[in-house]
Amino acid sequence: CISGKVKDGSLMACAFSPSGNFFVTGSSSGDLTIWDDKMRCLCNEKAHDLGVTCCDISSHPVSDSENGFKYFQMASCGQDNHIKLWLILFADFSGVQLKYKCTLNGHSAPVLACAFSCDGQMVVSGSVDKCIIIYETSTGNTLHTLSQHTRYVTTCAFAPHSPLLATGSMDKTVHIWQLDLKQPCPGGTVENESKVAVEDWSEDDVSAWLCAQDLADFVGLFKMNNIDGKELLNLTKESLANELKIESLGLRSKVLQKIEELRMTMTSVSVPDEFLCPITRELMKDPVIATDGYSYEREAMENWISNRRSSPMTNLPLHSLTLIPNRTLKMAISRWLETQQK
């Protein structure tokens, strides 16, 4: 075993070249570093201000007709909401060159995953904004935007020899998408199972939704009361208590908040940005203030600081891991939810 060490931050991503004679790492400080197979640092570049989250190298090199060189395509993504495309060139006279190609926009939150298609003509990304975006690498144009997941997308991969894309999410689901390579539709959606409107959900659809929201304990109760999509949307705190007999106030509140979030996705209500956790980009239930002065969802921030001691917003070191409940913000979110119910 041989090893190397980056100068700053923690290692967050790595990817081998197709030949295996070099690989790239990305760090929480935002650096991309190219290493050879002897762990010698060949090149270092500042890529993403708030840290690198993932990187991938295409298995197909790109030819430069003007100079006769062959480049390896690389994609990197980060906490800055961007995907960047790079070209890696190996030349005997100049060593290794890492050339910036372009920035791919479209996500509204940190990008957690990226991957090239087998032929290198497309790159896909998954984000905290719950969306997957497929780009054309030659132009940087958006080919498809997918929004089937209900929580942030953590991984994605193209099948090597068939037009399939797999995506995984914190909603505990994996989706397989069938790509229509003959007729790409800019800004469109990839063909998949028809998405059923919530009000048309069956009881089984409601059960699947409960499981995805960590409410699996209520599946039996909802089935016993024949709760389908229409009934789900009509549930209130009174019906949860009096008809479904959910005695715990905390559990009733949790179920009701999930239903409110579902209603908001249907009506495309714009949630005030200050009510969204910067890490998950989801409506906060238990907001806390960290020592960087920003508010986060408690569970998300506790998971964050269990792996690193830097601020999700500034990437600077946190002087303390103390989290203080933000009761003022929690009350403001509760009042806003009440107005949406009316």
mmCIF file of N, CA, C and O in Angstrom, residues 140 191 195:
data_model
loop_
_atom_site.group_PDB
_atom_site.id
_atom_site.type_symbol
_atom_site.label_atom_id
_atom_site.label_comp_id
_atom_site.label_asym_id
_atom_site.label_seq_id
_atom_site.Cartn_x
_atom_site.Cartn_y
_atom_site.Cartn_z
ATOM 1 N N GLY A 140 -22.375 21.762 -23.450
ATOM 2 C CA GLY A 140 -22.748 22.223 -22.110
ATOM 3 C C GLY A 140 -24.245 22.447 -21.951
ATOM 4 O O GLY A 140 -24.703 22.910 -20.900
ATOM 5 N N GLU A 191 -37.901 9.625 -20.413
ATOM 6 C CA GLU A 191 -39.052 8.731 -20.335
ATOM 7 C C GLU A 191 -38.911 7.817 -19.133
ATOM 8 O O GLU A 191 -37.883 7.196 -18.923
ATOM 9 N N LYS A 195 -45.994 9.466 -14.014
ATOM 10 C CA LYS A 195 -46.101 9.934 -12.640
ATOM 11 C C LYS A 195 -47.568 10.194 -12.306
ATOM 12 O O LYS A 195 -48.231 11.001 -12.944
#
